[in-house]
Coordinates of C-alpha atoms in Angstrom, one line a residue:
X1 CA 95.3 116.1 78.7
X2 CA 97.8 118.9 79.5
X3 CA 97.8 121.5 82.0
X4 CA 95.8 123.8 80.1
X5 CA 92.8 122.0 80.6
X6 CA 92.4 123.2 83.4
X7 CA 94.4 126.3 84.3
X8 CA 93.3 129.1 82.4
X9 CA 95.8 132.6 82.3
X10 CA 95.8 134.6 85.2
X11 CA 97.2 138.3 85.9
X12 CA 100.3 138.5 87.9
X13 CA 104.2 139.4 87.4
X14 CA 103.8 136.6 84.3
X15 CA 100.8 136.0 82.3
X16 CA 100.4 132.4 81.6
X17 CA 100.1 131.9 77.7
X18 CA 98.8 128.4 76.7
X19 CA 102.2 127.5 74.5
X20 CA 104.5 128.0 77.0
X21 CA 102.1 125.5 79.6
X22 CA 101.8 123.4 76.4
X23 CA 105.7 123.2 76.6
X24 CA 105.9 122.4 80.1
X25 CA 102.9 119.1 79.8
X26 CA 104.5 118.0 76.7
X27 CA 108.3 117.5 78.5
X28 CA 106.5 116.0 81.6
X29 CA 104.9 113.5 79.7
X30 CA 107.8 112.8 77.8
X31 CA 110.0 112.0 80.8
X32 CA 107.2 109.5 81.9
X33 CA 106.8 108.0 78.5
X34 CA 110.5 107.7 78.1
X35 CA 110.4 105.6 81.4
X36 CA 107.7 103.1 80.4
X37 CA 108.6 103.3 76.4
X38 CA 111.4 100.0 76.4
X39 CA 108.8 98.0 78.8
X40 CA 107.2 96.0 75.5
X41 CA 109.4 95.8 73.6
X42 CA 112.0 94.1 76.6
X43 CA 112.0 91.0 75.1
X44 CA 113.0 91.3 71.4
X45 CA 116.1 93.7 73.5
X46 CA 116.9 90.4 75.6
X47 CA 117.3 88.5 72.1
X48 CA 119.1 91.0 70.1
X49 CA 121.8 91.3 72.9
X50 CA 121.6 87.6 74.7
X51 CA 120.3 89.0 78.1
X52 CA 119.2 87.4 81.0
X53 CA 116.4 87.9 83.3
X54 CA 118.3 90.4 85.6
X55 CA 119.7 92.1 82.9
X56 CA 116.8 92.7 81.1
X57 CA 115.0 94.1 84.8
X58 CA 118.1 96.2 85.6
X59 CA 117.6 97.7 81.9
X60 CA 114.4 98.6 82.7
X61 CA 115.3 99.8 86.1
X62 CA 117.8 102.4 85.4
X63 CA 115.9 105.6 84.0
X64 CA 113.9 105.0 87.1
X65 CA 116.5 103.8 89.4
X66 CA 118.6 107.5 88.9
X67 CA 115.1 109.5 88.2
X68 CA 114.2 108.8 91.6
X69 CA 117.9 108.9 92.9
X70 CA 118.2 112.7 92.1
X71 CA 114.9 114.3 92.1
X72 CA 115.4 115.9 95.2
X73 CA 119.3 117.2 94.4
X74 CA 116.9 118.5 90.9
X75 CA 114.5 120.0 93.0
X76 CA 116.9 122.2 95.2
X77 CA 118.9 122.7 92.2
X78 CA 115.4 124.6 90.6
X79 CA 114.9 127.0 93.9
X80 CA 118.5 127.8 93.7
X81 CA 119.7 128.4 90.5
X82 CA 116.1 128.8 88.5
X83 CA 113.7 126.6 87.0
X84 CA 114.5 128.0 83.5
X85 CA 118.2 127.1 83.7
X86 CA 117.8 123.6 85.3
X87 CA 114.9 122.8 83.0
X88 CA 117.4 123.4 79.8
X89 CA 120.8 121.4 81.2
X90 CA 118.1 118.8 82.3
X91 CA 116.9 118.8 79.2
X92 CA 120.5 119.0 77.0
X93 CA 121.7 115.2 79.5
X94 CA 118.2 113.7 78.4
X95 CA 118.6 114.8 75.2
X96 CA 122.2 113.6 74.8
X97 CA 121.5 110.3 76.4
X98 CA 118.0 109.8 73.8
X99 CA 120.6 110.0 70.6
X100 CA 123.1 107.6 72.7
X101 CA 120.6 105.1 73.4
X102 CA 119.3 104.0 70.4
X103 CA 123.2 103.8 68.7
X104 CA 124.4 101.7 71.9
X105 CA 126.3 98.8 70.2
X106 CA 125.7 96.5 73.9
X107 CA 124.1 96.1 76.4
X108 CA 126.4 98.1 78.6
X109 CA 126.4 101.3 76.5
X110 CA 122.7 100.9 76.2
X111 CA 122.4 100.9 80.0
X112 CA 124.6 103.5 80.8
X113 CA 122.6 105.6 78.4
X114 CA 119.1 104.7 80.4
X115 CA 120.6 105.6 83.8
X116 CA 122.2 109.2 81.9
X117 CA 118.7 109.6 80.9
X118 CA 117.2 109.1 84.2
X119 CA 119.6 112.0 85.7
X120 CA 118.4 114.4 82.9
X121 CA 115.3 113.8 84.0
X122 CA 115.8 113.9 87.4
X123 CA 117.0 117.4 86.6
X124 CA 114.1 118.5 84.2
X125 CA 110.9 117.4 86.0
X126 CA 111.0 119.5 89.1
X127 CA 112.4 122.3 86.8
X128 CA 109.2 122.2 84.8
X129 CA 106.9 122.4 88.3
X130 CA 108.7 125.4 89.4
X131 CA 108.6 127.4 86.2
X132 CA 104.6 126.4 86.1
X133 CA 105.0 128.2 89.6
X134 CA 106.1 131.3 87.8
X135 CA 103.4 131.1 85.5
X136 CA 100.7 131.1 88.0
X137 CA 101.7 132.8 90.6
X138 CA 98.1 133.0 92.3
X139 CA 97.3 129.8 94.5
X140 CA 94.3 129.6 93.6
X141 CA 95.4 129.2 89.8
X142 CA 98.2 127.5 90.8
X143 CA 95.8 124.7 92.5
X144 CA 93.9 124.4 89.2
X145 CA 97.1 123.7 87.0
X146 CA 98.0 120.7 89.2
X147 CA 95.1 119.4 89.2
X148 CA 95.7 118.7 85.9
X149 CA 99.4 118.2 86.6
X150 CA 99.0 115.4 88.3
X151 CA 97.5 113.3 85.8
X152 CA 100.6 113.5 83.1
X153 CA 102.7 111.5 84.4
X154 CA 100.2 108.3 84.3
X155 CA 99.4 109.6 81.4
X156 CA 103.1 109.6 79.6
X157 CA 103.5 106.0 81.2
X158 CA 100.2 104.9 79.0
X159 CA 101.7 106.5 76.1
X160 CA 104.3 104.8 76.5
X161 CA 103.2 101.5 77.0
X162 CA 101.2 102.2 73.8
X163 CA 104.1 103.6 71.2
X164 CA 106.9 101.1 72.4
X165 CA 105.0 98.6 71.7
X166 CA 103.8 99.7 68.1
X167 CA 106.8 100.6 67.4
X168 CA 109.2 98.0 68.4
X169 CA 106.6 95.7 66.4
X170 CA 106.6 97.9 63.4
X171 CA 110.4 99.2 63.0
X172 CA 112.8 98.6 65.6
X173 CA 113.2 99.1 69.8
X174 CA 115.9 101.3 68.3
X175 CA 113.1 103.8 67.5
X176 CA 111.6 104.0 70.8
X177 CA 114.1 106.4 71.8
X178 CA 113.0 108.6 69.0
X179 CA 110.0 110.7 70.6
X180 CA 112.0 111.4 73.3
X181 CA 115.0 112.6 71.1
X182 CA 112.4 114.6 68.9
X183 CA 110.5 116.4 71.6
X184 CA 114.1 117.6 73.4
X185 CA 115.4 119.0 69.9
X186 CA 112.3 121.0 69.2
X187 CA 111.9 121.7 73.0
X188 CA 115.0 123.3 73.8
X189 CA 114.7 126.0 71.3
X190 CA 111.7 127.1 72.7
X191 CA 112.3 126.7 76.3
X192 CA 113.8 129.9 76.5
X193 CA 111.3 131.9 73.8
X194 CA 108.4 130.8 75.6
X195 CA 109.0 130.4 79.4
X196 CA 110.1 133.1 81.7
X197 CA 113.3 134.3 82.5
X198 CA 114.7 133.1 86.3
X199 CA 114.1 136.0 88.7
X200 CA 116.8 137.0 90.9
X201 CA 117.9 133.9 93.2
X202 CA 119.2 133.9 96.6
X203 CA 122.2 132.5 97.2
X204 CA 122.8 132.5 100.7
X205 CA 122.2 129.0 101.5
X206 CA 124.5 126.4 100.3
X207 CA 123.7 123.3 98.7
X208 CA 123.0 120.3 100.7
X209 CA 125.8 118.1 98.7
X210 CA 126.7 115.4 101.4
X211 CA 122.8 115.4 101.7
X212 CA 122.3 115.1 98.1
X213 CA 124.9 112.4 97.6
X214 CA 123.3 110.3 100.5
X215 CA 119.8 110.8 99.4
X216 CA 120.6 109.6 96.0
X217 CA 122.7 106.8 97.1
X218 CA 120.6 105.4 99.7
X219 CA 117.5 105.7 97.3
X220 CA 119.1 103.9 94.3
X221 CA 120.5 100.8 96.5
X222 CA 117.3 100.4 98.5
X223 CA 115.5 100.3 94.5
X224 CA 118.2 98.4 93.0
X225 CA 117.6 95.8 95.8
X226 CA 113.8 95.8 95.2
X227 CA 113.9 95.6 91.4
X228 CA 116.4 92.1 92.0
X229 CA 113.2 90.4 93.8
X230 CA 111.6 89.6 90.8
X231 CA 114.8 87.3 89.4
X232 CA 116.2 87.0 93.2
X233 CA 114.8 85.5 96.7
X234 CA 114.3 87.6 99.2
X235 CA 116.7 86.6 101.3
X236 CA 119.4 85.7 98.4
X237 CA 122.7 87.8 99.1
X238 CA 122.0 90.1 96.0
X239 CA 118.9 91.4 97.4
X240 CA 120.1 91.5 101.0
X241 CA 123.2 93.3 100.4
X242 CA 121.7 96.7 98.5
X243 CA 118.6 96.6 100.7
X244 CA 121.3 96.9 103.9
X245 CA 123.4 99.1 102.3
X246 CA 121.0 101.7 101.2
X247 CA 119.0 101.2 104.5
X248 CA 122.3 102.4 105.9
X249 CA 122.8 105.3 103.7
X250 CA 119.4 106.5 104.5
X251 CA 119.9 106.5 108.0
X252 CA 122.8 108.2 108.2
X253 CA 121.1 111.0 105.8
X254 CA 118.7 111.6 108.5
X255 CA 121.7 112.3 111.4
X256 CA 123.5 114.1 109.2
X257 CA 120.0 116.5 108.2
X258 CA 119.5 117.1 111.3
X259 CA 122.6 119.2 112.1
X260 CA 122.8 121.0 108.3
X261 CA 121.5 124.3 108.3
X262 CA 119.6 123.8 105.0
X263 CA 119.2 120.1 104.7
X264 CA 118.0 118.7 101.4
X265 CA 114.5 117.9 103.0
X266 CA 113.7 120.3 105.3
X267 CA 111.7 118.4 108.0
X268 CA 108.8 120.5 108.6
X269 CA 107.7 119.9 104.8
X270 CA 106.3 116.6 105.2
X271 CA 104.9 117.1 108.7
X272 CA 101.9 119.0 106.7
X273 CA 99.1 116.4 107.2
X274 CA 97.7 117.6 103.9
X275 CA 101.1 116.9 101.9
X276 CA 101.9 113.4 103.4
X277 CA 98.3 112.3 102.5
X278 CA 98.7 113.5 98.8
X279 CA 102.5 112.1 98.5
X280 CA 100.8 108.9 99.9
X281 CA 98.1 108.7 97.7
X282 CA 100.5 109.7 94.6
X283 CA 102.5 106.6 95.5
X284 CA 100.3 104.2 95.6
X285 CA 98.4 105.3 92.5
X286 CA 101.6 105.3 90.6
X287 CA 102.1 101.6 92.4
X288 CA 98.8 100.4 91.7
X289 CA 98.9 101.6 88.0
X290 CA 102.2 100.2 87.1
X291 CA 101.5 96.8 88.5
X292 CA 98.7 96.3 85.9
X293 CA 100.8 97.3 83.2
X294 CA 103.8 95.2 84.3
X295 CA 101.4 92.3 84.8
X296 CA 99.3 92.4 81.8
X297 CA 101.6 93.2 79.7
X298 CA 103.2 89.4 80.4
X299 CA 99.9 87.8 80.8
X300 CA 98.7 88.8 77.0
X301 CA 102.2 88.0 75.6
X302 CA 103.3 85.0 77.5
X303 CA 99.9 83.5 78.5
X304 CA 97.7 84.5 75.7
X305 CA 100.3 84.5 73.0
X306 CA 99.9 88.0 71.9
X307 CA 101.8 90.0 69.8
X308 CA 103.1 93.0 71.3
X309 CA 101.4 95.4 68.8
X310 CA 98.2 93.5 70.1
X311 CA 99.1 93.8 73.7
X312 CA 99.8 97.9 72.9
X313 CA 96.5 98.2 71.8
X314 CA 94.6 95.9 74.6
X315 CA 95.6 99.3 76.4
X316 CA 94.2 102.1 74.2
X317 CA 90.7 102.1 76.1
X318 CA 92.9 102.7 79.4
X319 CA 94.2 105.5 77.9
X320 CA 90.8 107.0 76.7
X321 CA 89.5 106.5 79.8
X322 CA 92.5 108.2 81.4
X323 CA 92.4 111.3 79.1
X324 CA 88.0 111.9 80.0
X325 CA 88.7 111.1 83.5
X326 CA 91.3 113.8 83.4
X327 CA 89.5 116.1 82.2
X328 CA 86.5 116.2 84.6
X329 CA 89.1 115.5 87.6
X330 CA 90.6 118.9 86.8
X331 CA 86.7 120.8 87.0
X332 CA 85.9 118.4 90.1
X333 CA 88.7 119.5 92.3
X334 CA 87.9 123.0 92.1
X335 CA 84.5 122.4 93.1
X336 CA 83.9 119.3 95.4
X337 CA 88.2 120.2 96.7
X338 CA 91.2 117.7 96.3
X339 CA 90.8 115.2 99.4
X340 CA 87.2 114.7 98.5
X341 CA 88.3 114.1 94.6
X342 CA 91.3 111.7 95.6
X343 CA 89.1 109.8 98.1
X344 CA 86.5 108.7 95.0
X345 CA 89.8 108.3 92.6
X346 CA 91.1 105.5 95.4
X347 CA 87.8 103.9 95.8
X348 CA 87.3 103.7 91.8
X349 CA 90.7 102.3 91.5
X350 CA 90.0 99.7 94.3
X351 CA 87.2 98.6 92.0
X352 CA 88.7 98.0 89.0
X353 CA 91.7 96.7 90.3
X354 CA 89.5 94.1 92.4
X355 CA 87.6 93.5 89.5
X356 CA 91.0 92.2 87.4
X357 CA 91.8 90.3 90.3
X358 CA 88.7 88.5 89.8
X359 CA 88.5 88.1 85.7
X360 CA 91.4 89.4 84.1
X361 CA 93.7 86.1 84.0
X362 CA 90.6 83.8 83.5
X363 CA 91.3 83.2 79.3
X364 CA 87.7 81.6 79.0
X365 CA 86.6 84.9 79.7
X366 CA 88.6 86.8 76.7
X367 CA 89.2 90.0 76.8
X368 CA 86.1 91.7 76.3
X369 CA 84.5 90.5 79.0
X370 CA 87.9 89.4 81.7
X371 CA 89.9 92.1 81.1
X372 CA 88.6 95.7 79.6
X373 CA 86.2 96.0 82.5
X374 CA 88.9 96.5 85.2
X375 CA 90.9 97.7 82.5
X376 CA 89.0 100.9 82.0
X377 CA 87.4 101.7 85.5
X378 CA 91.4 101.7 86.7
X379 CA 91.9 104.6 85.0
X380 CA 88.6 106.3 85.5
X381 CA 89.9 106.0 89.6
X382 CA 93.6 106.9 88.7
X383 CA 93.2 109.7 86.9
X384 CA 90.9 111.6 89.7
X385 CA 93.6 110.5 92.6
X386 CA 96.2 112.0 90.8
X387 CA 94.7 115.4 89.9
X388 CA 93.5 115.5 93.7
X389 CA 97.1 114.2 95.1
X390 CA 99.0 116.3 92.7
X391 CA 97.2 119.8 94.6
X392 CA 97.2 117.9 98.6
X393 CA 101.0 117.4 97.5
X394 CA 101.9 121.2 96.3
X395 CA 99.5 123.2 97.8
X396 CA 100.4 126.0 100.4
X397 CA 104.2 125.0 99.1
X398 CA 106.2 128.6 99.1
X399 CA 107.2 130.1 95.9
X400 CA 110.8 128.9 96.9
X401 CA 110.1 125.6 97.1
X402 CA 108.5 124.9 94.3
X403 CA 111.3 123.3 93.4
X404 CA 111.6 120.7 96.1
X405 CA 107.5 120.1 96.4
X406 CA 108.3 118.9 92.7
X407 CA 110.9 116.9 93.8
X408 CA 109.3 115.1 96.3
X409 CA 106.1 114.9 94.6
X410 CA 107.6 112.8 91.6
X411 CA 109.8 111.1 93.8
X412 CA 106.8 109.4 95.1
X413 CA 105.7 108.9 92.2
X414 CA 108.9 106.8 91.0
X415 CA 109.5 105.1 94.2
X416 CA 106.3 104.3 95.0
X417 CA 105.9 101.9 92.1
X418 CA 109.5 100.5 93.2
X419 CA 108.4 99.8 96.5
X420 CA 105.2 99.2 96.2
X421 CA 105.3 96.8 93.3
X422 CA 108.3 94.4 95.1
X423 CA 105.8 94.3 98.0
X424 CA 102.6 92.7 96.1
X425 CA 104.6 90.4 93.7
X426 CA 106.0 89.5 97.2
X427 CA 102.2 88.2 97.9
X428 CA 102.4 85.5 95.6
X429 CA 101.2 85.2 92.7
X430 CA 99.5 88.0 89.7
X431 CA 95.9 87.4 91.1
X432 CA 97.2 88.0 94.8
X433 CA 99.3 90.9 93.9
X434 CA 96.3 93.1 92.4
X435 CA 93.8 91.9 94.7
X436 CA 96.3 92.9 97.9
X437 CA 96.5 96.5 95.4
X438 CA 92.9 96.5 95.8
X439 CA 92.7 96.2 99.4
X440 CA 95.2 98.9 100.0
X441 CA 93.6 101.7 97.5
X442 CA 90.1 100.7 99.3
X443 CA 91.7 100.9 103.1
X444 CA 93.3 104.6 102.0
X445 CA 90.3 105.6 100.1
X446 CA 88.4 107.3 103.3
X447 CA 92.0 109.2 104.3
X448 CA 92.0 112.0 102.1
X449 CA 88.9 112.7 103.5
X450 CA 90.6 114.2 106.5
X451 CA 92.2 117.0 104.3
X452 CA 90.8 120.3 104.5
X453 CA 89.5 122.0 101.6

């Protein structure tokens, strides 16, 4: 699925031309899938470098941990200097970072390389949603390319899932790091043949940077304390500490905001009631998603014994059913509008995460008939929340903050899993954790109703 399902070339000051949207679904899907690519193959990275349990969740953390950190810095960055221009030096520190992490001799190089990666990316994904701006200038055209939009990231994360695990079993985690590396080098020659040139920018604002520096800081340490739950107690000094500290940071974010002239969040953009349903809905989507793949990814390997080329492809019917529910999401949003479309999505999801609740860790069941059920009706739900989210999230969003509505919009979809996911492991147990998933995507289901077409 890529944007140009459903966005088709419309006249304005740039006329769209399917490549250069091609570019921009290919890199979004790539940041994703770079995020979720090390998740299988974790433990043969454990054994190769001795790792323990924290390690190994802090090494899968850290793309995440500084994506999330400064996507809103990125986003700014786009409206004021260009979405061209941040897109490529996003793209040249993810690049960089995707050679560095496969030759990382430790663990330490090899981490500093995920979190470089995560700031690259931090810088490229908002980039990407304001050149799509550019491209489609016409709301109306604009609403029909995030429609589909909003689907790539889950998509990239399945891809992800899928490859890292094929690959790690076939070659080496080393080569999981490839993709990424190959779809920057052939990228970044074309960025600039293909996408539009940066219109004249305004520079009369200055950049939020004690803003910027909070936000990040106060986002990482709240995440970092959250990822520590699984390997820490809640109340266990490790957890406390960066949970305190970043609940600080954030707090003194929004008293310093509120005397800047141009703070990094402007407060009236979340007051729309149309955008905090969609950010909401993106969240937990993304939350409810990743749990499954988190969980089941364990369950098949260290429950069921499976390999983890075997556990990769227990998820290609997940991502067929992703890719067709995609596709009609895109055509339903259009006609039936975006609340209605995210409403179904949440109730859909509800069911087939209720439904693995139910079978999916009962082995007498097998696969077939325990887990694939849930398995593919999750995505069938997932895919339609998304595409309607992705346009209750953007839409009405000025031309000069497209940048920042991209920002925010896959900030919530990296710390909403964060957040999200400490919360239900925090229930007790894999069964309890999906089934308190299901509850909350059927209890927000009827919400986006409220949003006017």
């Amino acid at each position: 699925m890529t944007a140009v399902d459903a966005a088709p070339a419309v006249t304005g000051p740039v006329r769209a031309t399917r490549p250069a949207v091609t570019l921009l679904g290919s890199l979004q899907v790539t940041l994703i899938f770079t995020l979720a690519a090390v998740a299988v193959p974790l433990p043969e990275i454990g054994r190769r470098f001795g790792l323990a349990r924290e390690e190994l969740i802090l090494l899968s953390a850290a793309y995440g941990l500084t994506f999330a950190g400064l996507l809103l810095f990125g986003g700014r960055l786009a409206d004021r200097y260009g979405g061209r221009r941040t897109l490529l030096a996003g793209l040249l520190l993810f690049g960089a970072a995707s050679a560095a992490a496969p030759l990382a001799p430790g663990y330490a190089a090899l981490l500093g390389a995920r979190f470089a990666q995560g700031a690259g990316a931090a810088l490229a994904a908002p980039a990407a949603m304001a050149v799509l701006r550019t491209l489609f200038p016409e709301p109306p055209a604009f609403r029909r390319a995030m429609a589909s939009w909003g689907g790539l990231s889950v998509l990239g994360a399945t891809v992800g899932q899928l490859l890292g695990g094929v690959v790690s079993a076939l070659l080496s985690w080393r080569w999981a790091f490839a993709a990424p590396l190959a779809v920057t080098v052939l990228a970044l020659p074309l960025v600039p043949r293909l996408l539009p040139a940066d219109g004249p920018r305004s520079r009369a604002a200055r950049l939020d940077v004690p803003g910027a520096l909070l936000s990040t800081a106060g986002i990482l340490s709240v995440s970092y304390g959250l990822v520590l739950t699984d390997a820490r107690p809640w109340g266990s000094a490790p957890v406390l500490v960066p949970l305190g500290a970043g609940a600080v940071l954030l707090a003194v974010l929004l008293a310093v905001e509120r005397r800047t002239a141009d703070p990094l969040l402007p407060p009236d953009f979340l007051r729309d009631g149309r955008r905090a349903l969609g950010l909401a809905a993106t969240a937990l989507t993304a939350a409810g998603t990743s749990t499954v793949f988190v969980l089941f990814s364990l369950h098949l390997q260290e429950e069921r014994g499976w390999s983890a080329l075997r556990t990769s492809a227990a998820f290609v019917p997940f991502a067929v059913a992703l890719l067709v529910s995609g596709r009609v999401s895109g055509r339903l949003v259009g006609r039936l509008g975006p609340g209605a479309v995210t409403a179904g999505g949440l109730a859909t999801g509800a069911a087939g995460l209720g439904l693995l609740a139910l079978t999916g860790f009962d082995g007498r069941l097998g696969y077939g008939h325990g887990v694939l059920p849930g398995l593919v009706l999750l995505p069938l739900g997932a895919a339609a929340a998304f595409a309607g989210a992705a346009v209750l999230a953007t839409d009405r969003v000025p031309a000069a903050r497209t940048g920042l509505a991209g920002g925010v919009h896959n900030t919530a979809m990296e710390v909403g899993p964060t957040v999200l996911f400490a919360l239900l492991l925090a229930t007790g147990g894999d069964r309890a954790s999906l089934a308190a998933a299901a509850v909350l995507f059927a209890l927000a289901a009827p919400l986006p109703r409220l949003a006017r077409r």
